[in-house]
Amino acid sequence: MSNCDGKTLAPMSISNDLYNDLVYYFKYASSAYTMPCLRPNGNHLVIEISNPLTDIQCFVARDDHRKEVVVAIRGSASVTDIVMDAQIALVPFISPGVKLPSGARVHSGFLLSWDSVAMQIVTIVGRELARYPNHSVVTTGHSLGGSLAILGAVTLQQNFETTSIRTYSYGAPRVGNKIFADYVNATFGDKAHRVVHGNDGVPTMIPTQFGYHHHGVEYWQYTHPPSEETTAKCNSEGEDLTCSASIPSQGVNLAHMRYFGILATTPFCF
């Protein structure tokens, strides 16, 4: 890794426990491509949710060992999804129960996709938290699903203010502008995990010149083999030019479709 002055920097590797968590929640994200997924990551399937107009598919699962309610959202898998991906105008974040700082803007296609399932997810998660008040909430997704996972985390945090909420995205594009990114960073801090594999071009496909800004914290698996020693924790501000943003976008490529040696559509449903 090197900084913008060309000086080599020692990457800040992560702990084994954190690395294992990044892999674990990727398995939920990967499983969201398979419906039905009867036992996501070996846990209890609460409900599967889909919207035929936006073609968004997701599930809510419950892990009573970790005491978590997990929302996993599928990435792009159809022409409809690609059309949503292309709607890059920045718009106010209008969603059930959400009130963000003035000037916060998000990707209009991602917001439309999220809002098509948001009320159902808020209702189901609320029901689960009423039954299991000591459970936390996790949102996760790959690619488009990762972008919706952060919108989901913001929505759920505002609807359930006393609940601990974490979010994990893998290969997700930029979601909103800097005001939105700053809000996410201030609200979630290290509870927002944004994972990038090598030269995956999707996270940088929407350029900052369009007004977009990544939220932190990025975890960049910058070389192989995948391990905690080859995964760097990047600057928490979001746009760390020594991490994946240092590589010009190559769009959807092989690195986008495989994380931690796992094909992004692999089901973990038993």
mmCIF file of N, CA and C in Angstrom, residues 38-151:
data_model
loop_
_atom_site.group_PDB
_atom_site.id
_atom_site.type_symbol
_atom_site.label_atom_id
_atom_site.label_comp_id
_atom_site.label_asym_id
_atom_site.label_seq_id
_atom_site.Cartn_x
_atom_site.Cartn_y
_atom_site.Cartn_z
ATOM 1 N N LEU A 38 -33.486 -22.063 3.712
ATOM 2 C CA LEU A 38 -34.285 -22.536 4.844
ATOM 3 C C LEU A 38 -33.604 -22.327 6.194
ATOM 4 N N ARG A 39 -32.259 -22.416 6.230
ATOM 5 C CA ARG A 39 -31.535 -22.205 7.482
ATOM 6 C C ARG A 39 -30.304 -21.333 7.210
ATOM 7 N N PRO A 40 -30.483 -20.023 7.085
ATOM 8 C CA PRO A 40 -29.349 -19.143 6.751
ATOM 9 C C PRO A 40 -28.226 -19.240 7.778
ATOM 10 N N ASN A 41 -27.048 -19.619 7.303
ATOM 11 C CA ASN A 41 -25.903 -19.806 8.198
ATOM 12 C C ASN A 41 -26.220 -20.783 9.329
ATOM 13 N N GLY A 42 -27.140 -21.691 9.066
ATOM 14 C CA GLY A 42 -27.522 -22.675 10.070
ATOM 15 C C GLY A 42 -28.491 -22.165 11.111
ATOM 16 N N ASN A 43 -29.052 -20.969 10.894
ATOM 17 C CA ASN A 43 -29.929 -20.346 11.884
ATOM 18 C C ASN A 43 -31.387 -20.327 11.420
ATOM 19 N N HIS A 44 -32.223 -19.727 12.236
ATOM 20 C CA HIS A 44 -33.667 -19.744 12.017
ATOM 21 C C HIS A 44 -34.085 -18.714 10.973
ATOM 22 N N LEU A 45 -34.756 -19.159 9.926
ATOM 23 C CA LEU A 45 -35.329 -18.246 8.942
ATOM 24 C C LEU A 45 -36.644 -17.700 9.481
ATOM 25 N N VAL A 46 -36.718 -16.376 9.622
ATOM 26 C CA VAL A 46 -37.950 -15.748 10.098
ATOM 27 C C VAL A 46 -38.916 -15.559 8.942
ATOM 28 N N ILE A 47 -38.430 -14.937 7.850
ATOM 29 C CA ILE A 47 -39.296 -14.679 6.694
ATOM 30 C C ILE A 47 -38.439 -14.302 5.490
ATOM 31 N N GLU A 48 -38.932 -14.616 4.312
ATOM 32 C CA GLU A 48 -38.358 -14.115 3.069
ATOM 33 C C GLU A 48 -39.256 -13.017 2.537
ATOM 34 N N ILE A 49 -38.654 -11.970 1.997
ATOM 35 C CA ILE A 49 -39.394 -10.811 1.511
ATOM 36 C C ILE A 49 -38.934 -10.506 0.094
ATOM 37 N N SER A 50 -39.865 -10.191 -0.780
ATOM 38 C CA SER A 50 -39.499 -9.794 -2.136
ATOM 39 C C SER A 50 -40.497 -8.774 -2.649
ATOM 40 N N ASN A 51 -40.058 -7.993 -3.625
ATOM 41 C CA ASN A 51 -40.939 -7.041 -4.287
ATOM 42 C C ASN A 51 -40.845 -7.280 -5.785
ATOM 43 N N PRO A 52 -41.944 -7.654 -6.451
ATOM 44 C CA PRO A 52 -41.877 -7.995 -7.867
ATOM 45 C C PRO A 52 -41.590 -6.805 -8.781
ATOM 46 N N LEU A 53 -41.881 -5.596 -8.326
ATOM 47 C CA LEU A 53 -41.659 -4.425 -9.173
ATOM 48 C C LEU A 53 -40.186 -4.022 -9.208
ATOM 49 N N THR A 54 -39.540 -4.020 -8.049
ATOM 50 C CA THR A 54 -38.124 -3.653 -7.997
ATOM 51 C C THR A 54 -37.209 -4.866 -8.055
ATOM 52 N N ASP A 55 -37.774 -6.064 -7.934
ATOM 53 C CA ASP A 55 -37.030 -7.322 -7.920
ATOM 54 C C ASP A 55 -36.010 -7.370 -6.778
ATOM 55 N N ILE A 56 -36.360 -6.777 -5.660
ATOM 56 C CA ILE A 56 -35.526 -6.882 -4.470
ATOM 57 C C ILE A 56 -35.942 -8.120 -3.687
ATOM 58 N N GLN A 57 -34.951 -8.909 -3.293
ATOM 59 C CA GLN A 57 -35.195 -10.103 -2.487
ATOM 60 C C GLN A 57 -34.290 -10.074 -1.268
ATOM 61 N N CYS A 58 -34.840 -10.498 -0.143
ATOM 62 C CA CYS A 58 -34.074 -10.493 1.096
ATOM 63 C C CYS A 58 -34.719 -11.464 2.072
ATOM 64 N N PHE A 59 -34.035 -11.700 3.170
ATOM 65 C CA PHE A 59 -34.637 -12.487 4.232
ATOM 66 C C PHE A 59 -34.248 -11.912 5.590
ATOM 67 N N VAL A 60 -35.074 -12.235 6.576
ATOM 68 C CA VAL A 60 -34.771 -11.924 7.966
ATOM 69 C C VAL A 60 -34.539 -13.245 8.667
ATOM 70 N N ALA A 61 -33.421 -13.359 9.355
ATOM 71 C CA ALA A 61 -33.077 -14.565 10.091
ATOM 72 C C ALA A 61 -32.848 -14.208 11.560
ATOM 73 N N ARG A 62 -32.846 -15.225 12.402
ATOM 74 C CA ARG A 62 -32.580 -14.992 13.829
ATOM 75 C C ARG A 62 -31.554 -16.006 14.327
ATOM 76 N N ASP A 63 -30.529 -15.480 14.948
ATOM 77 C CA ASP A 63 -29.475 -16.312 15.530
ATOM 78 C C ASP A 63 -29.585 -16.175 17.046
ATOM 79 N N ASP A 64 -30.148 -17.185 17.691
ATOM 80 C CA ASP A 64 -30.365 -17.102 19.138
ATOM 81 C C ASP A 64 -29.093 -17.373 19.925
ATOM 82 N N HIS A 65 -28.077 -17.962 19.288
ATOM 83 C CA HIS A 65 -26.794 -18.156 19.966
ATOM 84 C C HIS A 65 -26.063 -16.817 20.090
ATOM 85 N N ARG A 66 -25.984 -16.076 18.977
ATOM 86 C CA ARG A 66 -25.346 -14.752 19.001
ATOM 87 C C ARG A 66 -26.318 -13.667 19.462
ATOM 88 N N LYS A 67 -27.581 -14.004 19.590
ATOM 89 C CA LYS A 67 -28.630 -13.060 19.962
ATOM 90 C C LYS A 67 -28.698 -11.910 18.958
ATOM 91 N N GLU A 68 -28.994 -12.288 17.719
ATOM 92 C CA GLU A 68 -29.043 -11.317 16.624
ATOM 93 C C GLU A 68 -30.235 -11.569 15.724
ATOM 94 N N VAL A 69 -30.805 -10.489 15.220
ATOM 95 C CA VAL A 69 -31.754 -10.534 14.110
ATOM 96 C C VAL A 69 -30.981 -10.029 12.893
ATOM 97 N N VAL A 70 -30.953 -10.823 11.825
ATOM 98 C CA VAL A 70 -30.118 -10.517 10.661
ATOM 99 C C VAL A 70 -30.998 -10.250 9.446
ATOM 100 N N VAL A 71 -30.751 -9.123 8.786
ATOM 101 C CA VAL A 71 -31.417 -8.791 7.529
ATOM 102 C C VAL A 71 -30.376 -8.913 6.418
ATOM 103 N N ALA A 72 -30.587 -9.854 5.491
ATOM 104 C CA ALA A 72 -29.655 -10.083 4.381
ATOM 105 C C ALA A 72 -30.359 -9.764 3.072
ATOM 106 N N ILE A 73 -29.709 -8.953 2.229
ATOM 107 C CA ILE A 73 -30.338 -8.453 1.012
ATOM 108 C C ILE A 73 -29.528 -8.888 -0.196
ATOM 109 N N ARG A 74 -30.208 -9.427 -1.198
ATOM 110 C CA ARG A 74 -29.548 -9.933 -2.403
ATOM 111 C C ARG A 74 -28.969 -8.808 -3.249
ATOM 112 N N GLY A 75 -27.849 -9.098 -3.903
ATOM 113 C CA GLY A 75 -27.265 -8.153 -4.844
ATOM 114 C C GLY A 75 -27.948 -8.208 -6.197
ATOM 115 N N SER A 76 -27.384 -7.496 -7.169
ATOM 116 C CA SER A 76 -27.973 -7.420 -8.505
ATOM 117 C C SER A 76 -28.008 -8.795 -9.157
ATOM 118 N N ALA A 77 -29.187 -9.154 -9.674
ATOM 119 C CA ALA A 77 -29.337 -10.467 -10.298
ATOM 120 C C ALA A 77 -30.302 -10.437 -11.474
ATOM 121 N N SER A 78 -30.692 -9.236 -11.942
ATOM 122 C CA SER A 78 -31.664 -9.145 -13.024
ATOM 123 C C SER A 78 -31.512 -7.813 -13.740
ATOM 124 N N VAL A 79 -32.186 -7.696 -14.868
ATOM 125 C CA VAL A 79 -32.182 -6.438 -15.612
ATOM 126 C C VAL A 79 -32.793 -5.321 -14.770
ATOM 127 N N THR A 80 -33.841 -5.641 -14.031
ATOM 128 C CA THR A 80 -34.475 -4.642 -13.171
ATOM 129 C C THR A 80 -33.479 -4.086 -12.159
ATOM 130 N N ASP A 81 -32.676 -4.969 -11.558
ATOM 131 C CA ASP A 81 -31.667 -4.522 -10.600
ATOM 132 C C ASP A 81 -30.674 -3.568 -11.269
ATOM 133 N N ILE A 82 -30.260 -3.905 -12.480
ATOM 134 C CA ILE A 82 -29.294 -3.068 -13.192
ATOM 135 C C ILE A 82 -29.889 -1.696 -13.496
ATOM 136 N N VAL A 83 -31.172 -1.662 -13.846
ATOM 137 C CA VAL A 83 -31.847 -0.385 -14.083
ATOM 138 C C VAL A 83 -31.841 0.459 -12.812
ATOM 139 N N MET A 84 -32.094 -0.178 -11.668
ATOM 140 C CA MET A 84 -32.060 0.537 -10.395
ATOM 141 C C MET A 84 -30.656 1.056 -10.106
ATOM 142 N N ASP A 85 -29.652 0.234 -10.386
ATOM 143 C CA ASP A 85 -28.257 0.634 -10.160
ATOM 144 C C ASP A 85 -27.916 1.907 -10.936
ATOM 145 N N ALA A 86 -28.527 2.060 -12.111
ATOM 146 C CA ALA A 86 -28.179 3.164 -13.012
ATOM 147 C C ALA A 86 -28.842 4.485 -12.638
ATOM 148 N N GLN A 87 -29.778 4.462 -11.691
ATOM 149 C CA GLN A 87 -30.477 5.694 -11.301
ATOM 150 C C GLN A 87 -29.640 6.436 -10.266
ATOM 151 N N ILE A 88 -28.641 7.203 -10.710
ATOM 152 C CA ILE A 88 -27.619 7.716 -9.794
ATOM 153 C C ILE A 88 -27.875 9.136 -9.294
ATOM 154 N N ALA A 89 -29.026 9.722 -9.588
ATOM 155 C CA ALA A 89 -29.321 11.051 -9.050
ATOM 156 C C ALA A 89 -29.341 10.994 -7.525
ATOM 157 N N LEU A 90 -28.794 12.012 -6.879
ATOM 158 C CA LEU A 90 -28.786 12.089 -5.413
ATOM 159 C C LEU A 90 -30.063 12.769 -4.936
ATOM 160 N N VAL A 91 -30.759 12.109 -4.005
ATOM 161 C CA VAL A 91 -32.052 12.609 -3.530
ATOM 162 C C VAL A 91 -32.104 12.524 -2.001
ATOM 163 N N PRO A 92 -33.017 13.271 -1.365
ATOM 164 C CA PRO A 92 -33.178 13.154 0.093
ATOM 165 C C PRO A 92 -33.575 11.736 0.489
ATOM 166 N N PHE A 93 -33.106 11.310 1.658
ATOM 167 C CA PHE A 93 -33.393 9.966 2.173
ATOM 168 C C PHE A 93 -34.769 9.995 2.849
ATOM 169 N N ILE A 94 -35.793 9.626 2.101
ATOM 170 C CA ILE A 94 -37.156 9.573 2.630
ATOM 171 C C ILE A 94 -37.541 8.107 2.776
ATOM 172 N N SER A 95 -37.683 7.664 4.018
ATOM 173 C CA SER A 95 -37.984 6.268 4.322
ATOM 174 C C SER A 95 -38.706 6.236 5.658
ATOM 175 N N PRO A 96 -39.423 5.143 5.984
ATOM 176 C CA PRO A 96 -40.203 5.107 7.229
ATOM 177 C C PRO A 96 -39.386 5.436 8.474
ATOM 178 N N GLY A 97 -39.773 6.504 9.174
ATOM 179 C CA GLY A 97 -39.152 6.856 10.435
ATOM 180 C C GLY A 97 -37.812 7.550 10.335
ATOM 181 N N VAL A 98 -37.361 7.900 9.129
ATOM 182 C CA VAL A 98 -36.009 8.432 8.940
ATOM 183 C C VAL A 98 -36.026 9.956 8.854
ATOM 184 N N LYS A 99 -35.138 10.579 9.619
ATOM 185 C CA LYS A 99 -34.926 12.022 9.528
ATOM 186 C C LYS A 99 -33.423 12.256 9.618
ATOM 187 N N LEU A 100 -32.822 12.674 8.517
ATOM 188 C CA LEU A 100 -31.383 12.874 8.449
ATOM 189 C C LEU A 100 -31.032 14.358 8.445
ATOM 190 N N PRO A 101 -29.750 14.690 8.669
ATOM 191 C CA PRO A 101 -29.335 16.094 8.615
ATOM 192 C C PRO A 101 -29.674 16.729 7.266
ATOM 193 N N SER A 102 -29.943 18.020 7.290
ATOM 194 C CA SER A 102 -30.237 18.737 6.059
ATOM 195 C C SER A 102 -29.074 18.604 5.086
ATOM 196 N N GLY A 103 -29.390 18.318 3.847
ATOM 197 C CA GLY A 103 -28.356 18.183 2.820
ATOM 198 C C GLY A 103 -27.899 16.768 2.583
ATOM 199 N N ALA A 104 -28.283 15.824 3.437
ATOM 200 C CA ALA A 104 -27.915 14.423 3.218
ATOM 201 C C ALA A 104 -28.661 13.895 1.999
ATOM 202 N N ARG A 105 -27.938 13.288 1.082
ATOM 203 C CA ARG A 105 -28.531 12.759 -0.146
ATOM 204 C C ARG A 105 -28.011 11.357 -0.411
ATOM 205 N N VAL A 106 -28.866 10.527 -1.023
ATOM 206 C CA VAL A 106 -28.505 9.152 -1.345
ATOM 207 C C VAL A 106 -28.900 8.822 -2.785
ATOM 208 N N HIS A 107 -28.383 7.752 -3.281
ATOM 209 C CA HIS A 107 -28.625 7.239 -4.638
ATOM 210 C C HIS A 107 -30.115 6.943 -4.814
ATOM 211 N N SER A 108 -30.732 7.553 -5.813
ATOM 212 C CA SER A 108 -32.187 7.442 -5.963
ATOM 213 C C SER A 108 -32.633 6.017 -6.271
ATOM 214 N N GLY A 109 -31.865 5.278 -7.090
ATOM 215 C CA GLY A 109 -32.242 3.906 -7.404
ATOM 216 C C GLY A 109 -32.139 3.000 -6.199
ATOM 217 N N PHE A 110 -31.069 3.159 -5.412
ATOM 218 C CA PHE A 110 -30.930 2.357 -4.198
ATOM 219 C C PHE A 110 -32.050 2.661 -3.216
ATOM 220 N N LEU A 111 -32.395 3.943 -3.092
ATOM 221 C CA LEU A 111 -33.457 4.315 -2.155
ATOM 222 C C LEU A 111 -34.798 3.740 -2.585
ATOM 223 N N LEU A 112 -35.115 3.819 -3.881
ATOM 224 C CA LEU A 112 -36.365 3.246 -4.367
ATOM 225 C C LEU A 112 -36.412 1.746 -4.090
ATOM 226 N N SER A 113 -35.289 1.074 -4.312
ATOM 227 C CA SER A 113 -35.228 -0.362 -4.048
ATOM 228 C C SER A 113 -35.433 -0.650 -2.567
ATOM 229 N N TRP A 114 -34.735 0.093 -1.706
ATOM 230 C CA TRP A 114 -34.880 -0.132 -0.270
ATOM 231 C C TRP A 114 -36.307 0.159 0.189
ATOM 232 N N ASP A 115 -36.871 1.267 -0.256
ATOM 233 C CA ASP A 115 -38.211 1.627 0.202
ATOM 234 C C ASP A 115 -39.277 0.625 -0.238
ATOM 235 N N SER A 116 -38.983 -0.147 -1.273
ATOM 236 C CA SER A 116 -39.971 -1.138 -1.731
ATOM 237 C C SER A 116 -40.139 -2.289 -0.741
ATOM 238 N N VAL A 117 -39.186 -2.452 0.174
ATOM 239 C CA VAL A 117 -39.290 -3.528 1.179
ATOM 240 C C VAL A 117 -39.127 -2.982 2.601
ATOM 241 N N ALA A 118 -38.883 -1.685 2.747
ATOM 242 C CA ALA A 118 -38.518 -1.124 4.047
ATOM 243 C C ALA A 118 -39.595 -1.320 5.101
ATOM 244 N N MET A 119 -40.847 -1.035 4.772
ATOM 245 C CA MET A 119 -41.895 -1.125 5.779
ATOM 246 C C MET A 119 -42.065 -2.556 6.279
ATOM 247 N N GLN A 120 -41.967 -3.530 5.352
ATOM 248 C CA GLN A 120 -42.067 -4.920 5.774
ATOM 249 C C GLN A 120 -40.928 -5.296 6.705
ATOM 250 N N ILE A 121 -39.730 -4.854 6.367
ATOM 251 C CA ILE A 121 -38.577 -5.206 7.196
ATOM 252 C C ILE A 121 -38.671 -4.544 8.565
ATOM 253 N N VAL A 122 -39.031 -3.270 8.612
ATOM 254 C CA VAL A 122 -39.183 -2.584 9.897
ATOM 255 C C VAL A 122 -40.218 -3.296 10.764
ATOM 256 N N THR A 123 -41.322 -3.709 10.157
ATOM 257 C CA THR A 123 -42.377 -4.391 10.904
ATOM 258 C C THR A 123 -41.897 -5.735 11.444
ATOM 259 N N ILE A 124 -41.241 -6.520 10.594
ATOM 260 C CA ILE A 124 -40.780 -7.851 11.010
ATOM 261 C C ILE A 124 -39.696 -7.737 12.070
ATOM 262 N N VAL A 125 -38.732 -6.837 11.863
ATOM 263 C CA VAL A 125 -37.664 -6.670 12.854
ATOM 264 C C VAL A 125 -38.251 -6.179 14.175
ATOM 265 N N GLY A 126 -39.207 -5.275 14.120
ATOM 266 C CA GLY A 126 -39.861 -4.803 15.339
ATOM 267 C C GLY A 126 -40.553 -5.923 16.076
ATOM 268 N N ARG A 127 -41.199 -6.796 15.343
ATOM 269 C CA ARG A 127 -41.865 -7.949 15.975
ATOM 270 C C ARG A 127 -40.852 -8.864 16.649
ATOM 271 N N GLU A 128 -39.727 -9.120 15.966
ATOM 272 C CA GLU A 128 -38.701 -9.991 16.554
ATOM 273 C C GLU A 128 -38.075 -9.356 17.792
ATOM 274 N N LEU A 129 -37.829 -8.049 17.755
ATOM 275 C CA LEU A 129 -37.239 -7.384 18.913
ATOM 276 C C LEU A 129 -38.205 -7.335 20.091
ATOM 277 N N ALA A 130 -39.495 -7.277 19.801
ATOM 278 C CA ALA A 130 -40.474 -7.325 20.884
ATOM 279 C C ALA A 130 -40.443 -8.679 21.590
ATOM 280 N N ARG A 131 -40.205 -9.730 20.822
ATOM 281 C CA ARG A 131 -40.131 -11.086 21.389
ATOM 282 C C ARG A 131 -38.770 -11.368 21.998
ATOM 283 N N TYR A 132 -37.734 -10.756 21.438
ATOM 284 C CA TYR A 132 -36.357 -11.002 21.887
ATOM 285 C C TYR A 132 -35.671 -9.653 22.116
ATOM 286 N N PRO A 133 -36.019 -8.955 23.189
ATOM 287 C CA PRO A 133 -35.548 -7.585 23.390
ATOM 288 C C PRO A 133 -34.041 -7.454 23.605
ATOM 289 N N ASN A 134 -33.362 -8.549 23.917
ATOM 290 C CA ASN A 134 -31.917 -8.484 24.128
ATOM 291 C C ASN A 134 -31.118 -8.769 22.857
ATOM 292 N N HIS A 135 -31.808 -9.027 21.748
ATOM 293 C CA HIS A 135 -31.114 -9.268 20.486
ATOM 294 C C HIS A 135 -30.666 -7.951 19.854
ATOM 295 N N SER A 136 -29.537 -8.001 19.184
ATOM 296 C CA SER A 136 -29.096 -6.872 18.358
ATOM 297 C C SER A 136 -29.559 -7.113 16.923
ATOM 298 N N VAL A 137 -29.273 -6.164 16.026
ATOM 299 C CA VAL A 137 -29.676 -6.273 14.623
ATOM 300 C C VAL A 137 -28.442 -6.127 13.742
ATOM 301 N N VAL A 138 -28.378 -6.942 12.698
ATOM 302 C CA VAL A 138 -27.301 -6.881 11.712
ATOM 303 C C VAL A 138 -27.931 -6.787 10.326
ATOM 304 N N THR A 139 -27.421 -5.887 9.492
ATOM 305 C CA THR A 139 -27.811 -5.875 8.081
ATOM 306 C C THR A 139 -26.588 -6.223 7.244
ATOM 307 N N THR A 140 -26.808 -6.942 6.149
ATOM 308 C CA THR A 140 -25.680 -7.372 5.329
ATOM 309 C C THR A 140 -26.122 -7.569 3.887
ATOM 310 N N GLY A 141 -25.171 -7.426 2.968
ATOM 311 C CA GLY A 141 -25.466 -7.655 1.559
ATOM 312 C C GLY A 141 -24.223 -7.483 0.710
ATOM 313 N N HIS A 142 -24.272 -8.057 -0.471
ATOM 314 C CA HIS A 142 -23.186 -7.977 -1.443
ATOM 315 C C HIS A 142 -23.632 -7.114 -2.615
ATOM 316 N N SER A 143 -22.741 -6.243 -3.105
ATOM 317 C CA SER A 143 -23.007 -5.430 -4.285
ATOM 318 C C SER A 143 -24.200 -4.500 -4.019
ATOM 319 N N LEU A 144 -25.228 -4.533 -4.857
ATOM 320 C CA LEU A 144 -26.440 -3.754 -4.601
ATOM 321 C C LEU A 144 -26.985 -4.044 -3.207
ATOM 322 N N GLY A 145 -26.949 -5.306 -2.797
ATOM 323 C CA GLY A 145 -27.433 -5.670 -1.471
ATOM 324 C C GLY A 145 -26.672 -4.976 -0.360
ATOM 325 N N GLY A 146 -25.363 -4.750 -0.576
ATOM 326 C CA GLY A 146 -24.583 -4.041 0.416
ATOM 327 C C GLY A 146 -24.984 -2.583 0.537
ATOM 328 N N SER A 147 -25.298 -1.958 -0.599
ATOM 329 C CA SER A 147 -25.779 -0.574 -0.570
ATOM 330 C C SER A 147 -27.106 -0.474 0.174
ATOM 331 N N LEU A 148 -27.986 -1.432 -0.076
ATOM 332 C CA LEU A 148 -29.279 -1.416 0.619
ATOM 333 C C LEU A 148 -29.109 -1.747 2.096
ATOM 334 N N ALA A 149 -28.064 -2.526 2.418
ATOM 335 C CA ALA A 149 -27.823 -2.874 3.822
ATOM 336 C C ALA A 149 -27.509 -1.644 4.656
ATOM 337 N N ILE A 150 -26.768 -0.678 4.090
ATOM 338 C CA ILE A 150 -26.468 0.527 4.874
ATOM 339 C C ILE A 150 -27.713 1.406 4.977
ATOM 340 N N LEU A 151 -28.520 1.490 3.909
ATOM 341 C CA LEU A 151 -29.786 2.225 4.024
ATOM 342 C C LEU A 151 -30.689 1.558 5.053
#
